[in-house]
Amino acid sequence: DSHADGSSILNEKFTEVNDGIKMFVAEMKHQGEWENVALLCLSEFGRTLIPNSGAGTDHGWGGNYFLLGGGVNGGQIIGKYPDSLTDSGPLNIGQGRMIPTTSWEAIWNGLAQWFGVQNEVELDKVLPNRKKFSNLYTDKDLFVSP
């Protein structure tokens, strides 16, 4: 958690995550499974864009995800980046907290399809809130065709 001294903590954690992912990718390629892998990294909550009094950040709403794997349609940023990060921006609700523009369901919808959940009824069981959101991604948005 980065409630204080965020910069040094983030540098250390990003290095750990990067090293772990490199080793995982190398092992999956070594086993010949890389094309069958989808790794989604996310946070269960976002962080504020402005520092708190301890030079860290507080819990927020807007966050980010990244997806990698052998069949991932990479090299793209999907979702909507805020037009303004200023205090007066339409997605800023104060203290650097941003309203998300992409729901968890948007990403998980495409992942569930990639896992083989194609039927609408089954998708609704896996993601019971998905119909509350627009702009759901599909497996075709996230992955290249085999």
PDB file of C-alpha atoms in Angstrom:
ATOM      1  CA  ASP A   1       0.000   0.000   0.000  1.00  0.00           C
ATOM      2  CA  SER A   2       1.306   3.454  -0.751  1.00  0.00           C
ATOM      3  CA  HIS A   3      -0.320   5.780   1.768  1.00  0.00           C
ATOM      4  CA  ALA A   4       3.123   7.230   2.501  1.00  0.00           C
ATOM      5  CA  ASP A   5       6.421   7.523   0.618  1.00  0.00           C
ATOM      6  CA  GLY A   6       4.687   6.451  -2.572  1.00  0.00           C
ATOM      7  CA  SER A   7       7.500   7.098  -5.030  1.00  0.00           C
ATOM      8  CA  SER A   8      10.083   4.752  -3.516  1.00  0.00           C
ATOM      9  CA  ILE A   9       7.450   2.113  -2.732  1.00  0.00           C
ATOM     10  CA  LEU A  10       6.153   2.185  -6.314  1.00  0.00           C
ATOM     11  CA  ASN A  11       9.636   1.899  -7.810  1.00  0.00           C
ATOM     12  CA  GLU A  12      10.334  -1.140  -5.645  1.00  0.00           C
ATOM     13  CA  LYS A  13       6.953  -2.780  -6.324  1.00  0.00           C
ATOM     14  CA  PHE A  14       7.060  -2.134 -10.073  1.00  0.00           C
ATOM     15  CA  THR A  15      10.482  -3.801 -10.203  1.00  0.00           C
ATOM     16  CA  GLU A  16       9.140  -6.829  -8.302  1.00  0.00           C
ATOM     17  CA  VAL A  17       6.081  -7.108 -10.557  1.00  0.00           C
ATOM     18  CA  ASN A  18       8.173  -6.699 -13.719  1.00  0.00           C
ATOM     19  CA  ASP A  19      10.672  -9.355 -12.607  1.00  0.00           C
ATOM     20  CA  GLY A  20       7.869 -11.764 -11.661  1.00  0.00           C
ATOM     21  CA  ILE A  21       6.088 -11.307 -14.981  1.00  0.00           C
ATOM     22  CA  LYS A  22       9.324 -11.786 -16.935  1.00  0.00           C
ATOM     23  CA  MET A  23       9.967 -15.093 -15.145  1.00  0.00           C
ATOM     24  CA  PHE A  24       6.369 -16.234 -15.637  1.00  0.00           C
ATOM     25  CA  VAL A  25       6.408 -15.422 -19.367  1.00  0.00           C
ATOM     26  CA  ALA A  26       9.745 -17.179 -19.813  1.00  0.00           C
ATOM     27  CA  GLU A  27       8.425 -20.297 -18.053  1.00  0.00           C
ATOM     28  CA  MET A  28       5.175 -20.368 -20.042  1.00  0.00           C
ATOM     29  CA  LYS A  29       7.133 -20.040 -23.300  1.00  0.00           C
ATOM     30  CA  HIS A  30       9.527 -22.771 -22.154  1.00  0.00           C
ATOM     31  CA  GLN A  31       6.551 -25.065 -21.498  1.00  0.00           C
ATOM     32  CA  GLY A  32       4.974 -24.164 -24.847  1.00  0.00           C
ATOM     33  CA  GLU A  33       1.880 -22.754 -23.131  1.00  0.00           C
ATOM     34  CA  TRP A  34       2.270 -19.034 -23.809  1.00  0.00           C
ATOM     35  CA  GLU A  35      -0.459 -19.013 -26.480  1.00  0.00           C
ATOM     36  CA  ASN A  36      -2.870 -20.474 -23.901  1.00  0.00           C
ATOM     37  CA  VAL A  37      -2.187 -17.847 -21.232  1.00  0.00           C
ATOM     38  CA  ALA A  38      -4.014 -14.635 -20.366  1.00  0.00           C
ATOM     39  CA  LEU A  39      -2.634 -12.712 -17.402  1.00  0.00           C
ATOM     40  CA  LEU A  40      -4.762  -9.816 -16.165  1.00  0.00           C
ATOM     41  CA  CYS A  41      -3.188  -7.501 -13.625  1.00  0.00           C
ATOM     42  CA  LEU A  42      -5.363  -5.033 -11.765  1.00  0.00           C
ATOM     43  CA  SER A  43      -5.936  -3.418  -8.424  1.00  0.00           C
ATOM     44  CA  GLU A  44      -9.082  -3.938  -6.429  1.00  0.00           C
ATOM     45  CA  PHE A  45      -9.257  -0.167  -6.034  1.00  0.00           C
ATOM     46  CA  GLY A  46      -7.755   2.862  -7.714  1.00  0.00           C
ATOM     47  CA  ARG A  47      -5.524   5.487  -6.176  1.00  0.00           C
ATOM     48  CA  THR A  48      -5.815   9.254  -5.989  1.00  0.00           C
ATOM     49  CA  LEU A  49      -3.887  11.281  -8.542  1.00  0.00           C
ATOM     50  CA  ILE A  50      -2.660  13.793  -5.992  1.00  0.00           C
ATOM     51  CA  PRO A  51      -0.366  13.001  -3.064  1.00  0.00           C
ATOM     52  CA  ASN A  52      -1.575  13.030   0.509  1.00  0.00           C
ATOM     53  CA  SER A  53       0.308  14.675   3.387  1.00  0.00           C
ATOM     54  CA  GLY A  54       2.580  11.630   3.696  1.00  0.00           C
ATOM     55  CA  ALA A  55       3.756  11.829   0.052  1.00  0.00           C
ATOM     56  CA  GLY A  56       1.634   8.779  -0.742  1.00  0.00           C
ATOM     57  CA  THR A  57      -1.805   8.327  -2.249  1.00  0.00           C
ATOM     58  CA  ASP A  58      -5.178   7.401  -0.860  1.00  0.00           C
ATOM     59  CA  HIS A  59      -7.820   4.986  -2.095  1.00  0.00           C
ATOM     60  CA  GLY A  60      -9.734   6.155  -5.140  1.00  0.00           C
ATOM     61  CA  TRP A  61     -12.020   4.816  -7.824  1.00  0.00           C
ATOM     62  CA  GLY A  62     -10.378   4.987 -11.218  1.00  0.00           C
ATOM     63  CA  GLY A  63      -7.595   2.488 -11.732  1.00  0.00           C
ATOM     64  CA  ASN A  64      -6.038   0.571 -14.563  1.00  0.00           C
ATOM     65  CA  TYR A  65      -5.626  -2.953 -15.847  1.00  0.00           C
ATOM     66  CA  PHE A  66      -3.185  -4.621 -18.144  1.00  0.00           C
ATOM     67  CA  LEU A  67      -3.577  -7.862 -20.008  1.00  0.00           C
ATOM     68  CA  LEU A  68      -0.849  -9.960 -21.541  1.00  0.00           C
ATOM     69  CA  GLY A  69      -0.543 -13.367 -23.087  1.00  0.00           C
ATOM     70  CA  GLY A  70       0.419 -15.115 -26.288  1.00  0.00           C
ATOM     71  CA  GLY A  71      -2.969 -14.586 -27.912  1.00  0.00           C
ATOM     72  CA  VAL A  72      -3.618 -11.076 -26.607  1.00  0.00           C
ATOM     73  CA  ASN A  73      -4.310  -8.404 -29.211  1.00  0.00           C
ATOM     74  CA  GLY A  74      -1.612  -6.190 -27.711  1.00  0.00           C
ATOM     75  CA  GLY A  75      -0.093  -2.846 -28.491  1.00  0.00           C
ATOM     76  CA  GLN A  76      -3.291  -0.960 -27.798  1.00  0.00           C
ATOM     77  CA  ILE A  77      -4.892   1.062 -25.068  1.00  0.00           C
ATOM     78  CA  ILE A  78      -8.601   0.422 -24.760  1.00  0.00           C
ATOM     79  CA  GLY A  79     -11.055   2.339 -22.668  1.00  0.00           C
ATOM     80  CA  LYS A  80     -11.436   6.085 -22.441  1.00  0.00           C
ATOM     81  CA  TYR A  81      -8.687   8.214 -20.967  1.00  0.00           C
ATOM     82  CA  PRO A  82     -10.082  11.286 -19.163  1.00  0.00           C
ATOM     83  CA  ASP A  83     -10.139  14.445 -21.257  1.00  0.00           C
ATOM     84  CA  SER A  84      -9.009  16.422 -18.217  1.00  0.00           C
ATOM     85  CA  LEU A  85      -7.156  15.476 -15.045  1.00  0.00           C
ATOM     86  CA  THR A  86      -7.687  18.925 -13.521  1.00  0.00           C
ATOM     87  CA  ASP A  87      -9.804  19.569 -10.426  1.00  0.00           C
ATOM     88  CA  SER A  88     -12.551  20.891 -12.697  1.00  0.00           C
ATOM     89  CA  GLY A  89     -12.465  17.871 -15.040  1.00  0.00           C
ATOM     90  CA  PRO A  90     -15.824  16.090 -15.425  1.00  0.00           C
ATOM     91  CA  LEU A  91     -14.503  12.786 -14.025  1.00  0.00           C
ATOM     92  CA  ASN A  92     -12.678  14.273 -11.022  1.00  0.00           C
ATOM     93  CA  ILE A  93     -14.853  14.052  -7.905  1.00  0.00           C
ATOM     94  CA  GLY A  94     -12.321  15.814  -5.689  1.00  0.00           C
ATOM     95  CA  GLN A  95      -8.977  15.152  -4.017  1.00  0.00           C
ATOM     96  CA  GLY A  96      -7.686  13.504  -7.195  1.00  0.00           C
ATOM     97  CA  ARG A  97     -10.328  10.766  -7.204  1.00  0.00           C
ATOM     98  CA  MET A  98     -11.458   9.892 -10.723  1.00  0.00           C
ATOM     99  CA  ILE A  99     -14.676   8.205 -11.801  1.00  0.00           C
ATOM    100  CA  PRO A 100     -13.798   5.078 -13.807  1.00  0.00           C
ATOM    101  CA  THR A 101     -14.691   4.988 -17.501  1.00  0.00           C
ATOM    102  CA  THR A 102     -14.269   1.229 -17.940  1.00  0.00           C
ATOM    103  CA  SER A 103     -15.992  -1.273 -15.649  1.00  0.00           C
ATOM    104  CA  TRP A 104     -14.487  -4.514 -14.388  1.00  0.00           C
ATOM    105  CA  GLU A 105     -17.251  -6.236 -16.333  1.00  0.00           C
ATOM    106  CA  ALA A 106     -16.002  -4.704 -19.592  1.00  0.00           C
ATOM    107  CA  ILE A 107     -12.691  -6.569 -19.341  1.00  0.00           C
ATOM    108  CA  TRP A 108     -14.018  -9.717 -17.664  1.00  0.00           C
ATOM    109  CA  ASN A 109     -16.701 -10.106 -20.353  1.00  0.00           C
ATOM    110  CA  GLY A 110     -14.025 -10.612 -23.018  1.00  0.00           C
ATOM    111  CA  LEU A 111     -11.952 -12.840 -20.759  1.00  0.00           C
ATOM    112  CA  ALA A 112     -14.953 -15.028 -19.920  1.00  0.00           C
ATOM    113  CA  GLN A 113     -15.634 -15.441 -23.640  1.00  0.00           C
ATOM    114  CA  TRP A 114     -11.979 -16.349 -24.236  1.00  0.00           C
ATOM    115  CA  PHE A 115     -12.359 -18.989 -21.503  1.00  0.00           C
ATOM    116  CA  GLY A 116     -15.279 -20.428 -23.491  1.00  0.00           C
ATOM    117  CA  VAL A 117     -18.306 -18.778 -21.871  1.00  0.00           C
ATOM    118  CA  GLN A 118     -20.131 -17.673 -25.031  1.00  0.00           C
ATOM    119  CA  ASN A 119     -23.826 -18.074 -24.242  1.00  0.00           C
ATOM    120  CA  GLU A 120     -25.529 -14.859 -23.021  1.00  0.00           C
ATOM    121  CA  VAL A 121     -27.272 -16.676 -20.146  1.00  0.00           C
ATOM    122  CA  GLU A 122     -23.966 -18.161 -18.989  1.00  0.00           C
ATOM    123  CA  LEU A 123     -22.215 -14.790 -19.288  1.00  0.00           C
ATOM    124  CA  ASP A 124     -24.950 -13.239 -17.116  1.00  0.00           C
ATOM    125  CA  LYS A 125     -24.323 -15.925 -14.480  1.00  0.00           C
ATOM    126  CA  VAL A 126     -20.576 -15.318 -14.523  1.00  0.00           C
ATOM    127  CA  LEU A 127     -20.973 -11.518 -14.572  1.00  0.00           C
ATOM    128  CA  PRO A 128     -24.355 -10.727 -13.010  1.00  0.00           C
ATOM    129  CA  ASN A 129     -23.821  -6.938 -13.248  1.00  0.00           C
ATOM    130  CA  ARG A 130     -22.565  -6.803 -16.823  1.00  0.00           C
ATOM    131  CA  LYS A 131     -25.826  -5.510 -18.305  1.00  0.00           C
ATOM    132  CA  LYS A 132     -25.545  -2.421 -16.103  1.00  0.00           C
ATOM    133  CA  PHE A 133     -22.603  -1.264 -18.214  1.00  0.00           C
ATOM    134  CA  SER A 134     -22.121  -0.337 -21.833  1.00  0.00           C
ATOM    135  CA  ASN A 135     -18.970  -0.845 -23.864  1.00  0.00           C
ATOM    136  CA  LEU A 136     -18.343  -4.442 -22.858  1.00  0.00           C
ATOM    137  CA  TYR A 137     -15.291  -5.866 -24.599  1.00  0.00           C
ATOM    138  CA  THR A 138     -15.504  -9.194 -26.371  1.00  0.00           C
ATOM    139  CA  ASP A 139     -12.918 -11.891 -26.864  1.00  0.00           C
ATOM    140  CA  LYS A 140     -12.449 -10.493 -30.386  1.00  0.00           C
ATOM    141  CA  ASP A 141     -11.519  -7.087 -28.919  1.00  0.00           C
ATOM    142  CA  LEU A 142      -8.947  -8.536 -26.521  1.00  0.00           C
ATOM    143  CA  PHE A 143      -7.479 -11.493 -28.400  1.00  0.00           C
ATOM    144  CA  VAL A 144      -6.196 -12.234 -31.893  1.00  0.00           C
ATOM    145  CA  SER A 145      -7.935 -14.964 -33.849  1.00  0.00           C
ATOM    146  CA  PRO A 146      -6.222 -18.354 -33.688  1.00  0.00           C
TER     147      PRO A 146
END
